[in-house]
Short mmCIF file of C-alpha atoms and ligand atoms in Angstrom, two decimals:
data_model
loop_
_atom_site.label_atom_id
_atom_site.label_comp_id
_atom_site.label_asym_id
_atom_site.label_seq_id
_atom_site.Cartn_x
_atom_site.Cartn_y
_atom_site.Cartn_z
CA MET Z 1 128.46 70.18 197.33
CA GLU Z 2 127.54 73.84 196.76
CA ASP Z 3 129.21 73.77 193.35
CA ASP Z 4 127.37 70.53 192.49
CA LEU Z 5 124.02 72.13 193.30
CA LEU Z 6 124.83 75.23 191.24
CA THR Z 7 125.94 73.04 188.34
CA GLY Z 8 122.74 71.01 188.74
CA ILE Z 9 120.56 74.13 188.59
CA LYS Z 10 122.36 75.37 185.49
CA ALA Z 11 122.09 71.95 183.83
CA GLY Z 12 118.43 71.70 184.86
CA VAL Z 13 117.56 74.96 183.09
CA VAL Z 14 119.55 74.02 179.98
CA ALA Z 15 117.81 70.61 179.86
CA GLY Z 16 114.41 72.11 180.72
CA ARG Z 17 113.90 69.86 183.74
CA LEU Z 18 110.46 70.79 185.05
CA GLY Z 19 109.07 69.96 188.50
CA GLY Z 20 112.30 69.78 190.49
CA MET Z 21 113.89 73.18 189.95
CA GLY Z 22 112.25 74.73 193.02
CA ASP Z 23 113.52 71.96 195.34
CA MET Z 24 116.99 72.11 193.82
CA THR Z 25 117.07 75.89 194.33
CA ARG Z 26 115.93 75.56 197.96
CA ALA Z 27 118.61 72.88 198.54
CA ALA Z 28 121.30 75.22 197.18
CA LEU Z 29 120.08 78.05 199.42
CA ASP Z 30 120.06 75.67 202.42
CA THR Z 31 123.72 74.82 201.86
CA GLY Z 32 124.60 78.52 201.83
CA VAL Z 33 124.76 79.41 198.13
CA PRO Z 34 123.72 83.10 197.93
CA ALA Z 35 120.51 83.76 195.97
CA ALA Z 36 122.36 86.29 193.79
CA ASP Z 37 124.91 83.60 192.79
CA ILE Z 38 122.15 81.15 191.88
CA MET Z 39 120.65 83.87 189.70
CA SER Z 40 123.85 84.98 187.95
CA LEU Z 41 126.03 81.84 187.90
CA GLY Z 42 123.17 79.37 187.57
CA LEU Z 43 120.17 80.82 185.78
CA ILE Z 44 121.59 83.62 183.63
CA GLU Z 45 124.55 81.49 182.50
CA ALA Z 46 122.14 78.65 181.69
CA MET Z 47 119.99 80.90 179.51
CA SER Z 48 123.03 82.10 177.64
CA ILE Z 49 123.88 78.45 176.85
CA VAL Z 50 120.26 77.97 175.73
CA GLY Z 51 120.66 81.05 173.50
CA GLU Z 52 123.82 79.61 171.91
CA LYS Z 53 122.08 76.29 171.28
CA PHE Z 54 119.17 78.14 169.67
CA GLU Z 55 121.58 80.06 167.43
CA LYS Z 56 123.33 76.82 166.40
CA LYS Z 57 119.92 75.24 165.70
CA GLU Z 58 120.52 72.54 168.31
CA TYR Z 59 117.46 73.88 170.13
CA PHE Z 60 114.19 75.11 168.64
CA VAL Z 61 111.38 77.19 170.16
CA PRO Z 62 109.77 74.31 172.17
CA GLU Z 63 113.08 73.46 173.91
CA VAL Z 64 113.77 77.14 174.63
CA LEU Z 65 110.27 77.54 176.04
CA VAL Z 66 110.73 74.60 178.43
CA SER Z 67 114.10 75.99 179.58
CA ALA Z 68 112.39 79.34 180.22
CA ARG Z 69 109.75 77.59 182.34
CA ALA Z 70 112.43 75.75 184.31
CA MET Z 71 114.13 79.10 184.90
CA HIS Z 72 110.88 80.60 186.17
CA GLU Z 73 110.43 77.69 188.65
CA SER Z 74 113.79 78.58 190.17
CA MET Z 75 113.17 82.34 190.01
CA ASP Z 76 109.91 81.89 191.94
CA VAL Z 77 111.97 80.60 194.89
CA LEU Z 78 114.62 83.33 194.59
CA ARG Z 79 112.26 86.27 194.03
CA PRO Z 80 111.16 86.85 197.67
CA LEU Z 81 114.77 86.65 198.86
CA LEU Z 82 116.14 89.03 196.26
CA GLU Z 83 113.22 91.43 196.57
CA ALA Z 84 113.38 91.76 200.37
CA SER Z 85 114.98 95.15 200.97
CA GLY Z 86 112.78 96.01 203.97
CA VAL Z 87 113.01 99.77 203.43
CA GLU Z 88 110.68 102.49 202.14
CA PRO Z 89 110.68 102.49 198.33
CA LEU Z 90 113.19 104.94 196.83
CA ALA Z 91 111.00 105.59 193.78
CA ARG Z 92 108.48 103.87 191.52
CA VAL Z 93 109.77 102.17 188.40
CA THR Z 94 107.44 100.80 185.74
CA MET Z 95 108.90 97.91 183.75
CA GLY Z 96 107.66 96.06 180.70
CA THR Z 97 108.65 94.32 177.49
CA VAL Z 98 107.45 96.29 174.49
CA LYS Z 99 104.54 95.42 172.22
CA GLY Z 100 105.11 92.41 169.98
CA ASP Z 101 107.80 90.96 172.21
CA LEU Z 102 107.12 88.04 174.57
CA HIS Z 103 110.59 87.72 176.10
CA ASP Z 104 110.13 88.42 179.80
CA ILE Z 105 113.00 86.66 181.62
CA GLY Z 106 115.54 89.49 181.50
CA LYS Z 107 112.94 92.11 182.32
CA ASP Z 108 111.80 90.03 185.33
CA ILE Z 109 115.39 89.71 186.58
CA VAL Z 110 115.91 93.46 186.33
CA SER Z 111 112.60 94.01 188.20
CA ILE Z 112 113.62 91.62 190.98
CA VAL Z 113 117.04 93.21 191.41
CA LEU Z 114 115.60 96.76 191.36
CA THR Z 115 113.06 95.75 194.01
CA GLY Z 116 115.86 94.28 196.12
CA ALA Z 117 117.74 97.58 195.76
CA GLY Z 118 114.80 99.42 197.33
CA PHE Z 119 112.65 100.50 194.38
CA GLU Z 120 108.94 99.83 194.00
CA VAL Z 121 108.57 98.07 190.67
CA GLN Z 122 105.30 97.98 188.80
CA SER Z 123 105.53 95.21 186.23
CA LEU Z 124 103.42 95.65 183.13
CA GLY Z 125 104.40 92.22 181.78
CA ALA Z 126 105.41 91.45 178.21
CA ASP Z 127 103.85 92.47 174.88
CA VAL Z 128 102.91 95.83 176.45
CA PRO Z 129 101.14 98.40 174.24
CA SER Z 130 102.98 101.74 174.11
CA GLU Z 131 99.97 103.51 175.64
CA LYS Z 132 100.37 101.46 178.85
CA PHE Z 133 103.86 102.87 179.44
CA VAL Z 134 102.49 106.36 178.89
CA GLU Z 135 99.63 105.74 181.34
CA ALA Z 136 102.17 104.59 183.93
CA ALA Z 137 104.14 107.82 183.49
CA ALA Z 138 100.92 109.84 183.77
CA GLY Z 139 100.15 107.88 186.95
CA GLY Z 140 103.35 109.08 188.63
CA ALA Z 141 106.05 106.52 187.82
CA GLY Z 142 109.45 108.18 188.20
CA VAL Z 143 111.11 105.80 185.76
CA VAL Z 144 109.77 103.93 182.76
CA GLY Z 145 111.87 100.87 181.84
CA MET Z 146 111.43 99.09 178.54
CA SER Z 147 112.94 95.80 177.43
CA SER Z 148 113.28 94.48 173.87
CA LEU Z 149 114.85 91.24 172.66
CA LEU Z 150 113.64 91.38 169.06
CA THR Z 151 115.10 93.89 166.65
CA THR Z 152 111.63 94.16 165.08
CA THR Z 153 110.18 95.53 168.34
CA ARG Z 154 112.82 98.21 168.96
CA PRO Z 155 110.77 100.94 167.20
CA ARG Z 156 108.13 100.62 169.93
CA MET Z 157 110.62 102.21 172.34
CA ALA Z 158 110.98 105.30 170.18
CA GLU Z 159 107.19 105.36 169.90
CA VAL Z 160 106.76 105.45 173.69
CA ILE Z 161 109.21 108.37 173.94
CA ARG Z 162 107.38 110.23 171.18
CA LEU Z 163 104.02 109.68 172.92
CA LEU Z 164 105.48 110.90 176.23
CA GLU Z 165 106.67 114.06 174.46
CA GLU Z 166 103.31 114.60 172.73
CA ARG Z 167 101.45 114.33 176.05
CA GLY Z 168 103.84 116.71 177.83
CA LEU Z 169 105.03 113.95 180.17
CA ARG Z 170 108.59 113.49 178.97
CA ASP Z 171 110.26 115.98 181.37
CA GLY Z 172 108.70 114.33 184.43
CA VAL Z 173 109.97 110.83 183.82
CA LYS Z 174 113.27 109.04 183.20
CA VAL Z 175 113.21 106.49 180.40
CA ILE Z 176 115.63 103.56 180.45
CA ILE Z 177 115.94 100.71 178.00
CA GLY Z 178 117.62 97.31 177.91
CA GLY Z 179 117.51 93.84 176.42
CA ALA Z 180 119.56 91.98 173.83
CA ALA Z 181 118.13 93.93 170.87
CA VAL Z 182 119.30 97.34 172.05
CA THR Z 183 122.54 99.19 172.75
CA GLU Z 184 123.74 102.38 174.36
CA GLY Z 185 123.94 103.93 170.89
CA PHE Z 186 120.32 103.06 170.19
CA ALA Z 187 119.30 104.59 173.53
CA ASN Z 188 121.03 107.84 172.52
CA GLU Z 189 119.49 107.72 169.06
CA ILE Z 190 115.90 107.55 170.35
CA GLY Z 191 116.45 110.02 173.18
CA ALA Z 192 116.19 107.60 176.12
CA ASP Z 193 117.86 108.67 179.36
CA GLY Z 194 119.97 105.55 179.59
CA TYR Z 195 120.74 101.95 178.70
CA GLY Z 196 121.40 99.05 181.08
CA ALA Z 197 123.38 96.05 179.84
CA ASP Z 198 122.34 93.94 182.82
CA ALA Z 199 120.39 94.13 186.06
CA ALA Z 200 123.24 95.53 188.16
CA GLN Z 201 123.89 98.26 185.60
CA ALA Z 202 120.16 99.05 185.48
CA VAL Z 203 120.16 99.65 189.24
CA ARG Z 204 123.22 101.93 189.03
CA LEU Z 205 121.65 103.78 186.11
CA VAL Z 206 118.31 104.38 187.85
CA LYS Z 207 120.07 105.58 191.00
CA SER Z 208 122.28 107.99 189.10
CA LEU Z 209 119.38 109.34 187.01
CA LEU Z 210 117.39 110.01 190.18
CA GLY Z 211 120.39 111.39 192.08
CA ILE Z 212 120.31 108.58 194.66
CA GLN Z 213 123.65 107.52 196.26
CO1 LIG U 1 113.52 84.20 171.42
N1 LIG U 1 114.78 85.17 170.29
N2 LIG U 1 112.18 84.25 169.99
N3 LIG U 1 112.43 83.14 172.62
N4 LIG U 1 115.05 84.01 172.50
C1 LIG U 1 116.04 85.59 170.90
C2 LIG U 1 115.89 86.96 171.53
C3 LIG U 1 117.02 85.58 169.64
C4 LIG U 1 118.21 86.54 169.80
C5 LIG U 1 117.50 84.13 169.38
C6 LIG U 1 118.34 84.02 168.12
O1 LIG U 1 117.79 83.92 167.05
N5 LIG U 1 119.63 84.06 168.23
C7 LIG U 1 116.05 85.96 168.49
C8 LIG U 1 115.91 87.45 168.18
C9 LIG U 1 116.65 87.83 166.91
C10 LIG U 1 116.52 89.26 166.60
O2 LIG U 1 115.53 89.91 166.75
N6 LIG U 1 117.61 89.81 166.11
C11 LIG U 1 114.74 85.35 168.98
C12 LIG U 1 113.65 85.01 168.12
C13 LIG U 1 113.89 85.18 166.64
C14 LIG U 1 112.42 84.53 168.63
C15 LIG U 1 111.15 84.15 167.84
C16 LIG U 1 110.80 85.07 166.67
C17 LIG U 1 111.36 82.69 167.40
C18 LIG U 1 110.28 82.11 166.53
O3 LIG U 1 109.15 82.06 166.90
N7 LIG U 1 110.72 81.69 165.38
C19 LIG U 1 110.06 84.19 168.94
C20 LIG U 1 109.43 85.58 169.09
C21 LIG U 1 108.29 85.58 170.07
C22 LIG U 1 107.89 87.01 170.43
O4 LIG U 1 108.48 87.59 171.33
N8 LIG U 1 106.94 87.58 169.70
C23 LIG U 1 110.88 83.84 170.15
C24 LIG U 1 110.37 83.15 171.25
C25 LIG U 1 111.09 82.81 172.37
C26 LIG U 1 110.55 81.94 173.51
C27 LIG U 1 109.07 82.24 173.82
C28 LIG U 1 110.70 80.50 173.10
C29 LIG U 1 111.57 82.27 174.66
C30 LIG U 1 111.11 83.41 175.58
C31 LIG U 1 110.50 82.89 176.87
C32 LIG U 1 110.29 83.99 177.87
O5 LIG U 1 110.96 85.02 177.90
N9 LIG U 1 109.31 83.76 178.71
C33 LIG U 1 112.79 82.76 173.87
C34 LIG U 1 114.09 82.88 174.42
C35 LIG U 1 114.29 82.34 175.83
C36 LIG U 1 115.18 83.43 173.69
C37 LIG U 1 116.69 83.45 174.05
C38 LIG U 1 117.23 82.06 173.74
C39 LIG U 1 117.07 83.82 175.47
C40 LIG U 1 116.47 85.14 175.98
C41 LIG U 1 116.66 85.21 177.46
O6 LIG U 1 115.77 84.95 178.24
N10 LIG U 1 117.91 85.49 177.88
C42 LIG U 1 117.22 84.57 173.06
C43 LIG U 1 118.67 84.36 172.62
C44 LIG U 1 119.62 85.32 173.31
O7 LIG U 1 119.23 86.31 173.91
N11 LIG U 1 120.88 85.03 173.14
C45 LIG U 1 116.17 84.64 172.04
C46 LIG U 1 118.30 85.48 179.31
C47 LIG U 1 118.03 86.85 179.92
C48 LIG U 1 118.51 86.83 181.37
O8 LIG U 1 118.79 87.82 179.21
O9 LIG U 1 116.75 88.96 178.26
O10 LIG U 1 119.08 89.65 177.52
P1 LIG U 1 118.16 89.15 178.57
O11 LIG U 1 118.19 90.18 179.81
C49 LIG U 1 119.38 90.65 180.41
C50 LIG U 1 119.92 91.95 179.76
O12 LIG U 1 119.61 92.07 178.39
C51 LIG U 1 119.35 93.05 180.61
O13 LIG U 1 119.34 92.47 181.91
C52 LIG U 1 118.98 91.08 181.83
C53 LIG U 1 119.70 90.36 182.95
O14 LIG U 1 121.09 90.39 182.78
N12 LIG U 1 118.02 93.61 180.35
C54 LIG U 1 117.73 94.87 180.75
C55 LIG U 1 116.93 93.06 179.80
N13 LIG U 1 115.92 93.92 179.81
C56 LIG U 1 116.38 95.05 180.40
C57 LIG U 1 115.75 96.27 180.67
C58 LIG U 1 116.50 97.27 181.28
C59 LIG U 1 117.84 97.07 181.61
C60 LIG U 1 118.47 95.88 181.36
O15 LIG U 1 115.99 98.46 181.58
C61 LIG U 1 114.66 98.75 181.28
#
């Protein structure tokens, strides 16, 4: 039963079934499937299948867009559960997808998981101008997190770091990056403080950079 519901959620995202994803997600939670499992085994696995279909040209942008909307319907149900840490925020993290890039699913997942781990996350959204990240650092964010899924938008990350240096803000903030277009090597190359391959790694990274156990 639980497996059927998880399989149904995954299939629903792949097929872009809109309207019923919220109910299906609530039904899975009611039968005891943990929210984190729905996220990782249902939603994230589904989007990787969508990605493969896009690469093989079985899916095109409209299909991918509908799958992304179906994923958001389910995430809306999971968000309050995954975000509820019930403790004082450990630190403020500003998260956004860089300018020119509209991919927001991965960045949203990382934000939800960081919030659940006790951080206050300020989400700047997607297609965020470099200046906005700098403003967030000037406003006291302890960590600036940038996501990029398009290789063409990767230079924006280096730009943010350069602007932080120019404004004298770089020493007061940790910069982390992630998303399918970047790697650990790229993070080192541009002088970021770290790279997270997924949401769990991002949490470990932020904690270690801030010296939190
Ligand atoms: Co686009 N797209 N897309 N797309 N899309 C990719 C990224 C692509 C790899 C597909 C492909 O061709 N194989 C390709 C990029 C190629 C490249 O640059 N080398 C691509 C392209 C080309 C495009 C368009 C140009 C297509 C077009 O119009 N012809 C266009 C660009 C639009 C724009 O941004 N300006 C476009 C559009 C779209 C949609 C709008 C249709 C949709 C996005 C919807 C949305 O986000 N609201 C979409 C999608 C869904 C994808 C794929 C299929 C899936 C991305 C996704 O959501 N993955 C993607 C193919 C792929 O990635 N295999 C593809 C699921 C998500 C959970 O994973 O985002 O990697 P991810 O996040 C992970 C980790 O990376 C990490 O944690 C997350 C959770 O595990 N992580 C971080 C992410 N950010 C982090 C930040 C951190 C730490 C960890 O710290 C700060």
